[in-house]
Each structure stands twice: as structure tokens, then as C-alpha cells.
Coordinates of C-alpha atoms in Angstrom, one line a residue:
M1 CA 116.0 87.8 65.8
L2 CA 115.5 88.7 69.5
V3 CA 111.8 89.0 69.0
T4 CA 111.7 85.6 67.3
F5 CA 113.7 84.0 70.1
G6 CA 111.5 85.6 72.7
S7 CA 108.3 84.6 70.9
L8 CA 109.6 81.0 70.7
I9 CA 110.1 80.9 74.5
V10 CA 106.6 82.3 75.1
K11 CA 105.1 79.8 72.6
N12 CA 106.9 76.9 74.4
L13 CA 105.5 77.9 77.8
F14 CA 102.0 78.0 76.5
R15 CA 102.0 74.8 74.6
Q16 CA 100.8 73.1 77.8
R17 CA 98.9 75.8 79.5
T18 CA 97.5 73.7 82.4
R19 CA 100.9 72.3 83.3
T20 CA 102.6 75.7 83.0
A21 CA 99.8 77.3 85.2
L22 CA 100.0 74.6 87.9
T23 CA 103.8 74.9 88.1
A24 CA 103.5 78.7 88.4
V25 CA 100.9 78.3 91.1
G26 CA 103.2 76.0 93.1
I27 CA 106.0 78.5 92.8
A28 CA 103.6 81.3 93.8
V29 CA 102.5 79.6 97.0
G30 CA 106.1 79.1 98.1
I31 CA 107.0 82.7 97.3
A32 CA 103.9 83.9 99.1
T33 CA 104.9 82.1 102.2
V34 CA 108.4 83.5 102.0
V35 CA 107.1 87.1 101.5
A36 CA 104.3 86.9 104.2
L37 CA 106.7 85.4 106.8
G38 CA 109.4 88.0 105.9
V39 CA 106.9 90.9 106.2
I40 CA 105.6 89.6 109.6
T41 CA 109.1 89.0 111.0
G42 CA 110.2 92.5 109.8
G43 CA 107.1 94.0 111.5
L44 CA 108.0 92.3 114.8
R45 CA 111.6 93.5 114.6
T46 CA 110.4 97.1 114.0
A47 CA 108.0 97.0 116.9
S48 CA 110.6 95.4 119.2
N49 CA 113.2 98.1 118.2
D50 CA 110.7 100.8 119.0
F51 CA 110.2 99.3 122.4
V52 CA 114.0 99.1 123.1
K53 CA 114.2 102.8 122.3
S54 CA 111.1 103.7 124.4
G55 CA 111.3 107.1 126.1
G56 CA 114.4 108.0 124.1
A57 CA 116.5 105.2 125.6
D58 CA 119.8 104.3 124.1
F59 CA 119.4 100.7 124.9
M60 CA 117.6 98.3 127.2
V61 CA 118.9 95.9 129.9
A62 CA 117.2 92.6 130.7
Q63 CA 118.0 89.3 132.2
K64 CA 120.6 87.2 130.3
G65 CA 119.4 83.9 128.9
A66 CA 115.6 84.6 129.4
S67 CA 113.6 82.5 127.0
D68 CA 111.0 85.2 126.5
L69 CA 111.2 89.0 127.3
T70 CA 108.2 88.6 129.7
Y71 CA 110.2 86.1 131.7
S72 CA 113.1 88.5 132.2
A73 CA 113.6 89.6 135.8
V74 CA 115.9 92.5 136.7
S75 CA 116.2 93.0 140.6
R76 CA 115.7 96.4 142.1
R77 CA 119.3 96.2 143.4
D78 CA 120.6 95.8 139.8
W79 CA 118.3 98.5 138.6
Q80 CA 119.7 100.8 141.3
A81 CA 123.3 99.8 140.4
I82 CA 122.6 100.8 136.8
E83 CA 121.1 104.1 137.9
A84 CA 124.0 105.0 140.2
R85 CA 126.6 104.8 137.4
P86 CA 128.2 108.1 136.4
D87 CA 127.9 107.3 132.7
V88 CA 124.1 106.8 133.0
E89 CA 121.8 109.8 132.8
R90 CA 118.6 107.9 133.3
A91 CA 117.6 104.3 134.1
T92 CA 113.9 103.6 134.0
G93 CA 112.6 100.2 135.0
V94 CA 109.5 98.7 133.4
L95 CA 107.5 95.6 134.1
F96 CA 106.1 94.2 130.9
E97 CA 103.1 91.9 131.2
V98 CA 100.4 90.4 129.1
A99 CA 96.7 90.2 130.0
H100 CA 93.5 88.9 128.4
V101 CA 91.3 91.9 127.7
G102 CA 88.0 91.4 125.9
S103 CA 88.7 89.2 122.7
N104 CA 92.4 90.1 122.8
P105 CA 94.5 87.5 124.7
F106 CA 97.7 89.5 124.0
F107 CA 97.0 92.8 125.7
F108 CA 100.2 94.4 126.9
Y109 CA 100.4 96.5 130.1
F110 CA 103.5 98.3 131.4
G111 CA 104.3 99.0 135.0
Y112 CA 106.2 102.3 135.6
E113 CA 106.8 104.4 138.6
P114 CA 104.4 107.4 138.2
A115 CA 107.2 109.9 138.8
A116 CA 109.2 108.5 135.9
L117 CA 106.5 109.1 133.2
G118 CA 107.3 112.7 132.5
G119 CA 110.9 111.9 131.9
L120 CA 109.9 109.2 129.3
G121 CA 108.2 111.9 127.2
L122 CA 104.9 110.3 127.7
R123 CA 102.4 113.1 127.1
P124 CA 98.6 112.5 127.4
V125 CA 96.4 113.4 124.4
A126 CA 93.5 113.4 126.8
G127 CA 93.2 113.4 130.6
R128 CA 96.3 113.3 132.7
L129 CA 99.2 111.1 133.8
L130 CA 99.2 108.8 136.8
A131 CA 99.0 110.4 140.2
P132 CA 101.6 109.1 142.8
G133 CA 99.9 107.0 145.4
A134 CA 96.9 106.0 143.3
P135 CA 97.4 102.3 142.7
R136 CA 94.2 101.7 140.7
E137 CA 94.7 104.3 137.9
A138 CA 95.7 103.4 134.4
L139 CA 96.7 105.2 131.1
L140 CA 95.5 103.7 127.9
G141 CA 97.3 103.9 124.5
A142 CA 95.2 105.6 121.8
K143 CA 95.1 102.4 119.7
A144 CA 94.2 100.3 122.8
A145 CA 91.4 102.7 123.7
S146 CA 89.9 102.5 120.3
S147 CA 90.1 98.6 120.3
V148 CA 88.5 98.1 123.7
G149 CA 86.0 101.1 123.4
V150 CA 87.2 102.8 126.6
T151 CA 88.0 106.4 127.1
V152 CA 89.0 108.8 130.0
G153 CA 86.7 108.2 133.0
G154 CA 86.0 104.5 132.0
S155 CA 87.6 101.4 133.5
I156 CA 89.6 98.4 132.3
V157 CA 90.1 95.1 134.0
L158 CA 93.7 93.6 134.0
D159 CA 94.2 90.2 135.4
G160 CA 91.0 90.5 137.4
L161 CA 91.8 94.0 138.9
P162 CA 89.8 97.0 137.7
F163 CA 91.6 100.2 136.9
R164 CA 90.1 103.7 136.3
V165 CA 91.4 105.2 133.0
V166 CA 92.7 108.7 133.7
G167 CA 94.4 109.5 130.5
L168 CA 95.1 108.5 126.9
Y169 CA 98.5 108.7 125.3
R170 CA 100.2 108.2 122.0
T171 CA 104.0 107.5 121.7
G172 CA 104.5 106.0 118.2
D173 CA 105.6 102.7 119.8
L174 CA 103.0 100.1 118.6
W175 CA 103.3 97.9 121.7
Q176 CA 102.8 100.7 124.1
D177 CA 100.1 102.5 122.0
S178 CA 98.2 99.1 121.9
G179 CA 98.5 98.6 125.7
A180 CA 98.1 100.3 129.1
V181 CA 100.4 101.9 131.7
V182 CA 99.8 101.2 135.4
P183 CA 101.8 102.0 138.5
L184 CA 104.8 99.7 138.8
A185 CA 104.0 98.6 142.4
T186 CA 100.5 97.5 141.2
A187 CA 101.9 95.6 138.2
Q188 CA 104.4 93.8 140.5
E189 CA 101.6 92.8 142.8
L190 CA 99.4 91.6 139.9
S191 CA 102.2 89.5 138.4
S192 CA 103.7 88.3 141.8
K193 CA 107.0 89.8 140.9
K194 CA 107.9 91.9 144.0
N195 CA 111.0 94.1 143.7
V196 CA 111.8 93.1 140.1
V197 CA 111.2 94.7 136.6
T198 CA 111.3 93.1 133.2
A199 CA 113.9 95.5 131.8
V200 CA 115.6 98.9 132.4
H201 CA 115.6 101.5 129.7
V202 CA 119.0 103.3 129.8
V203 CA 120.0 106.8 128.6
A204 CA 123.7 107.3 128.5
A205 CA 125.1 110.4 130.2
P206 CA 126.1 113.3 127.9
G207 CA 129.6 112.6 126.4
A208 CA 129.4 108.9 127.1
D209 CA 129.2 106.4 124.2
P210 CA 126.1 104.3 124.6
H211 CA 127.7 101.2 123.1
D212 CA 130.6 101.4 125.6
V213 CA 128.2 101.9 128.5
A214 CA 126.2 98.8 127.4
K215 CA 129.3 96.7 127.2
D216 CA 130.6 97.9 130.6
L217 CA 127.2 97.1 132.1
E218 CA 127.4 93.5 130.7
R219 CA 130.9 93.1 132.2
E220 CA 130.0 94.4 135.7
L221 CA 126.6 92.7 135.9
P222 CA 127.1 89.4 134.1
R223 CA 123.6 88.2 134.8
L224 CA 122.2 91.0 132.6
V225 CA 122.4 91.7 128.8
A226 CA 122.2 94.9 127.0
I227 CA 119.9 95.1 124.0
E228 CA 120.9 97.9 121.7
S229 CA 118.6 97.1 118.8
A230 CA 116.1 94.4 117.5
A231 CA 119.1 92.4 116.2
D232 CA 120.0 91.7 119.9
Y233 CA 116.6 90.5 120.8
G234 CA 117.5 86.9 120.5
K235 CA 119.5 87.3 123.7
V236 CA 116.3 87.5 125.7
D237 CA 113.6 86.1 123.4
Q238 CA 114.2 82.9 121.7
G239 CA 111.0 83.4 119.6
F240 CA 113.0 85.8 117.4
E241 CA 115.6 83.2 116.7
V242 CA 112.9 80.6 116.0
L243 CA 111.3 83.0 113.5
G244 CA 114.5 83.6 111.7
A245 CA 115.1 79.7 111.5
I246 CA 111.6 79.2 110.2
N247 CA 112.1 81.9 107.6
L248 CA 115.2 80.3 106.4
A249 CA 113.7 76.8 106.4
I250 CA 110.6 77.8 104.5
S251 CA 112.8 79.6 101.9
L252 CA 114.9 76.4 101.4
L253 CA 111.7 74.3 101.2
A254 CA 110.3 76.7 98.7
V255 CA 113.4 76.4 96.6
G256 CA 113.4 72.6 96.8
I257 CA 109.6 72.1 96.0
G258 CA 109.7 74.8 93.4
A259 CA 112.8 73.4 91.7
I260 CA 111.2 69.9 91.6
G261 CA 108.0 71.3 90.0
V262 CA 110.0 73.4 87.4
M263 CA 112.3 70.5 86.7
N264 CA 109.3 68.2 86.0
T265 CA 107.8 70.8 83.7
M266 CA 110.9 71.5 81.8
I267 CA 111.9 67.8 81.4
M268 CA 108.4 67.0 80.0
S269 CA 108.8 70.0 77.7
V270 CA 112.2 68.7 76.5
F271 CA 110.8 65.2 75.9
E272 CA 107.9 66.6 73.9
R273 CA 110.2 68.8 71.8
T274 CA 113.0 66.3 71.1
R275 CA 112.5 66.3 67.4
E276 CA 112.1 70.1 67.4
I277 CA 115.4 70.5 69.3
G278 CA 117.0 68.1 66.7
V279 CA 115.7 70.3 63.9
L280 CA 117.1 73.4 65.6
R281 CA 120.4 71.7 66.0
A282 CA 120.4 70.6 62.4
V283 CA 119.8 74.2 61.1
G284 CA 122.8 75.5 63.1
W285 CA 121.7 76.3 66.6
R286 CA 124.5 75.8 69.0
G287 CA 124.2 73.9 72.2
S288 CA 124.6 77.1 74.2
R289 CA 121.6 78.6 72.6
I290 CA 119.5 75.6 73.4
V291 CA 120.6 75.9 77.0
R292 CA 119.9 79.6 77.0
M293 CA 116.3 79.0 75.6
I294 CA 115.5 76.5 78.3
L295 CA 116.9 78.6 81.1
L296 CA 114.9 81.6 79.9
E297 CA 111.7 79.5 79.7
S298 CA 112.3 78.4 83.3
A299 CA 113.2 81.9 84.4
A300 CA 110.0 83.3 82.7
L301 CA 107.9 80.6 84.4
C302 CA 109.4 81.4 87.8
V303 CA 109.2 85.3 87.5
L304 CA 105.5 84.8 86.7
G305 CA 105.1 82.6 89.8
A306 CA 107.2 85.1 91.9
F307 CA 105.0 88.0 90.8
V308 CA 101.8 86.2 91.7
G309 CA 103.5 85.0 94.9
V310 CA 104.5 88.5 96.0
L311 CA 100.9 89.7 95.5
L312 CA 99.6 86.7 97.4
G313 CA 102.1 87.3 100.2
V314 CA 101.2 90.9 100.7
A315 CA 97.5 90.1 100.7
A316 CA 98.1 87.4 103.3
S317 CA 100.0 89.7 105.5
R318 CA 97.3 92.3 105.3
A319 CA 94.6 89.7 106.0
I320 CA 96.4 88.7 109.3
L321 CA 95.9 92.3 110.5
L322 CA 92.1 91.8 110.4
V323 CA 92.7 89.7 113.6
P324 CA 92.6 92.4 116.4
A325 CA 94.9 90.4 118.7
V326 CA 97.6 90.4 115.9
S327 CA 97.2 94.0 115.0
S328 CA 97.9 95.0 118.6
F329 CA 101.5 94.0 118.4
L330 CA 102.4 93.8 114.7
T331 CA 102.5 96.2 111.9
P332 CA 103.7 94.6 108.6
S333 CA 107.1 95.9 107.3
Y334 CA 107.4 95.9 103.6
A335 CA 111.1 96.2 103.5
A336 CA 112.9 96.0 100.1
E337 CA 114.9 93.0 101.3
V338 CA 111.8 90.8 101.6
F339 CA 111.0 91.3 98.0
V340 CA 114.7 90.9 96.9
R341 CA 114.7 87.6 98.8
A342 CA 111.5 86.5 97.1
L343 CA 113.0 87.3 93.7
A344 CA 116.3 85.5 94.7
V345 CA 114.3 82.4 95.7
G346 CA 112.5 82.6 92.3
L347 CA 115.7 82.8 90.3
V348 CA 117.4 80.0 92.2
V349 CA 114.3 77.8 91.6
A350 CA 114.5 78.6 87.9
L351 CA 118.3 77.8 87.8
V352 CA 118.2 74.6 89.7
G353 CA 115.0 73.4 88.0
A354 CA 116.4 74.0 84.5
L355 CA 119.9 72.5 84.9
Y356 CA 119.1 68.9 84.2
P357 CA 116.6 69.5 81.4
A358 CA 119.1 71.8 79.7
F359 CA 121.9 69.4 80.2
R360 CA 119.9 66.6 78.7
A361 CA 118.7 68.7 75.7
V362 CA 122.3 69.8 74.8
R363 CA 123.6 66.2 74.9
L364 CA 121.1 65.1 72.1
S365 CA 122.8 64.8 68.8
P366 CA 120.7 66.2 65.8
M367 CA 120.5 62.8 64.3
E368 CA 119.4 61.1 67.5
A369 CA 116.8 63.7 68.1
L370 CA 115.4 63.6 64.6
R371 CA 114.9 59.8 64.9
Y372 CA 113.1 60.2 68.3
E373 CA 109.5 59.0 68.2

């Protein structure tokens, strides 16, 4: 009986192949958008979290209310105040800037004090670290060196200033491995940000709770904010908040548009099968079974659309990486929650789109349905 019931559902879907296919394509496009945006957002969060933890830091301190991380400004006085705390083992300031290098308009470079590089665990895979008192030396991340075609002994131009590459490094942090490290004083001169850094990476002293240290710093220095993970990035980068809002908006839009498409398909199907539904009711089918049939047809249609949509979404996220400027700061994150969200969107679309057609079908009396022309 289950096989017969299932076969009937499949047969009903393929009665109007073109209509079914177009509806599934519409659902697939919506799901693909949800998946692609989720994968991209997840990748950005992973990369930003790696940057927060750069050099083994427990958390990062930046300017409170900054609209973008690159606009954050932490004064040397505040940096020194953080460094002087007894519950802080190490506080490393970094100036984070973006330059146009070759075809990449989003090339990151990081200004550090040369003496701090050893403590960050930054080890060169070729060449050496920056020498104190050498303002025009630079280190290149391994990924950046590959993309710009420069190695040790070559040169790179950042904001119009040439630097001699003295070493290559690999940290596992995508943003740093896709960029360059230069002396902090030179980076401040290039960006016209004298005596300020973008952020301070903090390592709590042994025995101190990093979370407590972060909260104490926020209370004592109210113009600063502590970022303990990517979840806190919205405090200094509104772009992450905007991405989250866009993700939610597109999910809701996909549900709305998909539900309308499914509802249209299922209503037409019910209209075309009015006499058939009357026959089924006349031979003893209960209204609940009719409802179940329509819901399962809708669910099968949406699962098909969701499956195709997931494949399209993954393909789209991979295609984005073919753009060098994007691959320099983004690695897609195929977290399970992205696909669970896509499936949830598909099921909601199925439920919402089938409610009215199912309600209409079950309200038809057998006699009324049999008389329908």
C-alpha cells in the first residue's frame, strides 16, 4: 500500500513535467542563494576568528563603535596601559591596512614592531624576519608571494612605497598569509596614523581568566572593546551585522517566493484533479489522507529543488574563489548548519505552499468533486 501511495505521489508530480520543473528551479535558485551566502559568511567568520587569535592571543582589543576594523584606532597610551596590567602577559599592537597590489584591490598589510615578531610565533619559511631599524623591509605570506609572483630578494609596492622582501612566512591565518608584514612605524607613516594601531592582541597572564581580563579592560577603558571571537566582530565591523541581516532577509525572501511558486503548482494540480479527488473520497479515502498526499507531493518537490539548490550554491561559492581578490580574504566554510538551514527553508516552503491547496482539497465533498467539469 505504501508503494502504491508513493507511486501516486510521483505520478502526480510528473503529470505536468514542465510546471514541476520550473517550480523546482525557482526553489533551487532561492536555496542556492541561501547556501552560497551562508558559506561565504561562514568563511569570513572563520578568517576573522583566526585573526582575533593571531599569535596565540586570547582576545583582541579595538576601538569601540568603529564602523569597520580598518577604521579602528587604539592610541599608544591605551596600548601601553593594557601592556602594563599585571593580568596581561603580552599585548601586541598591529596596524591593519589595505592596499592595491597588482590586480588585487584588497591586499592586506600588517604593521608590527619588528621586535614583537618572535613572540607572535611568526617563523619564516624562507629568508629572515624584519631587522630593527630597517623601515623598507617586508615579509610576505606564502599565499601572497604565490599570487603576486614575488619571493625573497624581490620587492613589493604598498601605497606607492617600495619594500624589499626579506622573508616568507606561513601562519595558517588566511588574512596574514595573503598579505604582508612591515615595520609598524612605516605602516603608520603610510596610513597617516601616527601613534595609533588598529588593534591590540592580548595574551592573559598565567592563572588569569581571559574572559575576566577582557571585561575588566572594557570597564577601565570604555572607549575600547574586547573581541573574544568572530561572534563579537559586529562591535567593530558593521559589515558582519549587515551580512547576517542580508542572510536572514534572503532566507525569508526564498521562503516567500518559493512558497508562492509551490502554492501555484499545487493549486493547479488540485484543480486538475478535482474529479480524481472526488473518486478517492468516494472509495473511502479520508480527508487526512488527501492532505497527507498533497503535503508529501509538495515536500518531494521542495526536496528536489533543495538538492539542486545545494549543488548550485556550493558551485557558486567555489566559482567566487576564482577571483584572486576574493580568495585572498575568504575561504568557504561548509558548516553543517548551512545545509541544515537550506533544508529547513525547503521544508518551510513545502509546508506553507501546500497549506491552502490541501485545505481546499479536503473541503470538497465527494459529490461536488465528481460533478466538477
